């Protein structure tokens, strides 16, 4: 069985998300900042009458916050009935990988990124860091509940 991933870049790294978890890809629109939220929550945007929380993926992964420009994109994801936007530098392509080809993330990682990875895939000699949306959204849901 095969799996399709949407690939995108953040800080020069190639990431992937399962295409089934993506609702849409939007051009950059400014966010409305919120008080007392974690630094990786960029704010919210209006998505056809619905308030959509937007996560700065670079900041969520522990890197420098994104200085968003019109060249950035927002990937709208859907996991466990919750919609979230992810700020990314650019959207690359759709790639197909064999289900069994996903390699486990490295066990020892000082940067904490491994905590948010489902695994690693190789496509055309490039390493794709496949994100685990459940892990990525875990603290976001706790912050919103507080």
mmCIF file of C-alpha atoms in Angstrom:
data_model
loop_
_atom_site.group_PDB
_atom_site.id
_atom_site.type_symbol
_atom_site.label_atom_id
_atom_site.label_comp_id
_atom_site.label_asym_id
_atom_site.label_seq_id
_atom_site.Cartn_x
_atom_site.Cartn_y
_atom_site.Cartn_z
ATOM 1 C CA UNK A 1 0.000 0.000 0.000
ATOM 2 C CA UNK A 2 1.190 3.502 -0.752
ATOM 3 C CA UNK A 3 0.826 6.762 1.091
ATOM 4 C CA UNK A 4 0.717 10.300 -0.292
ATOM 5 C CA UNK A 5 2.423 13.181 1.480
ATOM 6 C CA UNK A 6 2.295 16.914 0.885
ATOM 7 C CA UNK A 7 5.853 18.197 1.225
ATOM 8 C CA UNK A 8 6.823 21.679 2.336
ATOM 9 C CA UNK A 9 9.823 23.571 3.638
ATOM 10 C CA UNK A 10 10.490 25.206 6.982
ATOM 11 C CA UNK A 11 13.934 26.694 7.686
ATOM 12 C CA UNK A 12 15.383 24.880 4.669
ATOM 13 C CA UNK A 13 14.225 21.449 5.874
ATOM 14 C CA UNK A 14 11.806 19.306 3.863
ATOM 15 C CA UNK A 15 8.783 18.103 5.844
ATOM 16 C CA UNK A 16 5.800 15.979 4.924
ATOM 17 C CA UNK A 17 2.245 15.503 6.121
ATOM 18 C CA UNK A 18 -0.220 12.807 5.171
ATOM 19 C CA UNK A 19 -2.441 14.247 2.444
ATOM 20 C CA UNK A 20 -5.547 12.890 4.211
ATOM 21 C CA UNK A 21 -4.933 15.243 7.180
ATOM 22 C CA UNK A 22 -4.855 18.371 4.991
ATOM 23 C CA UNK A 23 -8.027 20.349 4.329
ATOM 24 C CA UNK A 24 -6.483 23.079 2.200
ATOM 25 C CA UNK A 25 -3.439 25.203 1.507
ATOM 26 C CA UNK A 26 -3.933 28.950 1.803
ATOM 27 C CA UNK A 27 -1.892 31.914 0.755
ATOM 28 C CA UNK A 28 -0.495 33.896 3.663
ATOM 29 C CA UNK A 29 -2.963 36.145 5.470
ATOM 30 C CA UNK A 30 -2.006 38.156 8.556
ATOM 31 C CA UNK A 31 -3.035 36.631 11.876
ATOM 32 C CA UNK A 32 -4.696 38.243 14.844
ATOM 33 C CA UNK A 33 -2.383 37.755 17.825
ATOM 34 C CA UNK A 34 -3.761 36.439 21.084
ATOM 35 C CA UNK A 35 -2.567 37.235 24.613
ATOM 36 C CA UNK A 36 -1.220 34.581 26.996
ATOM 37 C CA UNK A 37 -0.610 31.830 24.431
ATOM 38 C CA UNK A 38 2.594 29.851 23.859
ATOM 39 C CA UNK A 39 5.150 31.558 21.613
ATOM 40 C CA UNK A 40 4.482 29.108 18.774
ATOM 41 C CA UNK A 41 0.806 30.089 18.502
ATOM 42 C CA UNK A 42 1.016 32.865 15.923
ATOM 43 C CA UNK A 43 -2.640 33.817 16.368
ATOM 44 C CA UNK A 44 -5.914 33.161 14.576
ATOM 45 C CA UNK A 45 -7.368 33.820 11.127
ATOM 46 C CA UNK A 46 -10.894 33.837 9.776
ATOM 47 C CA UNK A 47 -11.495 30.706 7.699
ATOM 48 C CA UNK A 48 -14.886 31.259 6.060
ATOM 49 C CA UNK A 49 -16.477 32.365 9.330
ATOM 50 C CA UNK A 50 -14.559 29.960 11.566
ATOM 51 C CA UNK A 51 -11.752 31.018 13.883
ATOM 52 C CA UNK A 52 -8.668 29.006 12.888
ATOM 53 C CA UNK A 53 -5.714 28.780 15.311
ATOM 54 C CA UNK A 54 -2.433 29.216 13.415
ATOM 55 C CA UNK A 55 0.763 27.567 14.646
ATOM 56 C CA UNK A 56 4.196 28.883 13.678
ATOM 57 C CA UNK A 57 5.746 25.528 12.775
ATOM 58 C CA UNK A 58 9.325 26.815 13.026
ATOM 59 C CA UNK A 59 8.729 28.105 16.568
ATOM 60 C CA UNK A 60 6.843 24.916 17.497
ATOM 61 C CA UNK A 61 9.894 22.887 16.491
ATOM 62 C CA UNK A 62 12.109 25.071 18.697
ATOM 63 C CA UNK A 63 13.595 27.212 15.934
ATOM 64 C CA UNK A 64 13.398 30.992 15.518
ATOM 65 C CA UNK A 65 9.875 32.355 15.007
ATOM 66 C CA UNK A 66 8.855 32.946 11.403
ATOM 67 C CA UNK A 67 8.869 36.502 10.089
ATOM 68 C CA UNK A 68 5.936 35.819 7.788
ATOM 69 C CA UNK A 69 5.717 37.464 4.377
ATOM 70 C CA UNK A 70 3.302 37.056 1.458
ATOM 71 C CA UNK A 71 5.602 34.249 0.209
ATOM 72 C CA UNK A 72 4.651 32.046 3.176
ATOM 73 C CA UNK A 73 1.673 29.677 3.186
ATOM 74 C CA UNK A 74 -0.745 28.289 5.739
ATOM 75 C CA UNK A 75 -1.470 24.576 5.565
ATOM 76 C CA UNK A 76 -4.878 23.894 7.141
ATOM 77 C CA UNK A 77 -4.847 20.498 8.832
ATOM 78 C CA UNK A 78 -7.628 18.448 10.371
ATOM 79 C CA UNK A 79 -6.871 16.000 13.169
ATOM 80 C CA UNK A 80 -9.362 14.508 15.623
ATOM 81 C CA UNK A 81 -12.008 16.977 14.479
ATOM 82 C CA UNK A 82 -9.791 20.000 15.175
ATOM 83 C CA UNK A 83 -8.631 22.344 12.416
ATOM 84 C CA UNK A 84 -5.248 24.043 12.771
ATOM 85 C CA UNK A 85 -3.177 26.161 10.434
ATOM 86 C CA UNK A 86 0.573 25.684 10.112
ATOM 87 C CA UNK A 87 2.802 28.499 8.838
ATOM 88 C CA UNK A 88 5.343 27.093 6.368
ATOM 89 C CA UNK A 89 7.949 28.754 4.156
ATOM 90 C CA UNK A 90 6.725 27.098 0.947
ATOM 91 C CA UNK A 91 4.731 24.113 -0.252
ATOM 92 C CA UNK A 92 6.734 21.814 -2.497
ATOM 93 C CA UNK A 93 5.004 18.785 -3.977
ATOM 94 C CA UNK A 94 2.949 15.647 -3.469
ATOM 95 C CA UNK A 95 5.076 12.527 -3.107
ATOM 96 C CA UNK A 96 4.074 8.888 -2.862
ATOM 97 C CA UNK A 97 5.920 6.567 -0.510
ATOM 98 C CA UNK A 98 5.493 2.876 0.158
ATOM 99 C CA UNK A 99 3.799 2.292 3.511
ATOM 100 C CA UNK A 100 6.666 0.221 4.898
ATOM 101 C CA UNK A 101 9.372 2.641 3.753
ATOM 102 C CA UNK A 102 8.890 5.091 6.625
ATOM 103 C CA UNK A 103 11.934 4.847 8.908
ATOM 104 C CA UNK A 104 11.718 5.601 12.638
ATOM 105 C CA UNK A 105 13.004 9.001 13.778
ATOM 106 C CA UNK A 106 16.409 9.094 15.443
ATOM 107 C CA UNK A 107 16.189 8.138 19.119
ATOM 108 C CA UNK A 108 18.699 10.718 20.350
ATOM 109 C CA UNK A 109 17.958 14.242 19.257
ATOM 110 C CA UNK A 110 18.943 17.315 21.251
ATOM 111 C CA UNK A 111 16.661 19.679 19.344
ATOM 112 C CA UNK A 112 13.396 17.956 20.328
ATOM 113 C CA UNK A 113 12.193 17.644 16.726
ATOM 114 C CA UNK A 114 12.127 13.834 16.973
ATOM 115 C CA UNK A 115 9.214 14.183 19.427
ATOM 116 C CA UNK A 116 7.093 15.589 16.588
ATOM 117 C CA UNK A 117 8.110 13.105 13.891
ATOM 118 C CA UNK A 118 6.223 10.065 12.726
ATOM 119 C CA UNK A 119 9.288 9.019 10.772
ATOM 120 C CA UNK A 120 11.672 9.719 7.918
ATOM 121 C CA UNK A 121 11.109 9.035 4.232
ATOM 122 C CA UNK A 122 13.434 9.284 1.251
ATOM 123 C CA UNK A 123 12.178 10.626 -2.053
ATOM 124 C CA UNK A 124 14.463 11.381 -4.978
ATOM 125 C CA UNK A 125 17.545 11.498 -2.745
ATOM 126 C CA UNK A 126 15.946 13.980 -0.325
ATOM 127 C CA UNK A 127 15.101 13.223 3.275
ATOM 128 C CA UNK A 128 11.523 14.065 4.243
ATOM 129 C CA UNK A 129 10.752 14.583 7.928
ATOM 130 C CA UNK A 130 7.193 13.250 8.276
ATOM 131 C CA UNK A 131 5.336 15.122 11.017
ATOM 132 C CA UNK A 132 3.075 13.514 13.604
ATOM 133 C CA UNK A 133 0.124 15.906 13.856
ATOM 134 C CA UNK A 134 -1.154 14.347 17.089
ATOM 135 C CA UNK A 135 2.146 15.054 18.858
ATOM 136 C CA UNK A 136 2.409 18.491 17.250
ATOM 137 C CA UNK A 137 -1.036 19.519 18.507
ATOM 138 C CA UNK A 138 -0.874 17.962 22.006
ATOM 139 C CA UNK A 139 0.331 21.056 23.906
ATOM 140 C CA UNK A 140 -1.710 23.389 21.698
ATOM 141 C CA UNK A 141 -4.926 21.700 22.872
ATOM 142 C CA UNK A 142 -3.795 21.967 26.514
ATOM 143 C CA UNK A 143 -2.972 25.684 26.057
ATOM 144 C CA UNK A 144 -6.392 26.372 24.509
ATOM 145 C CA UNK A 145 -8.144 24.558 27.359
ATOM 146 C CA UNK A 146 -6.366 26.623 30.020
#
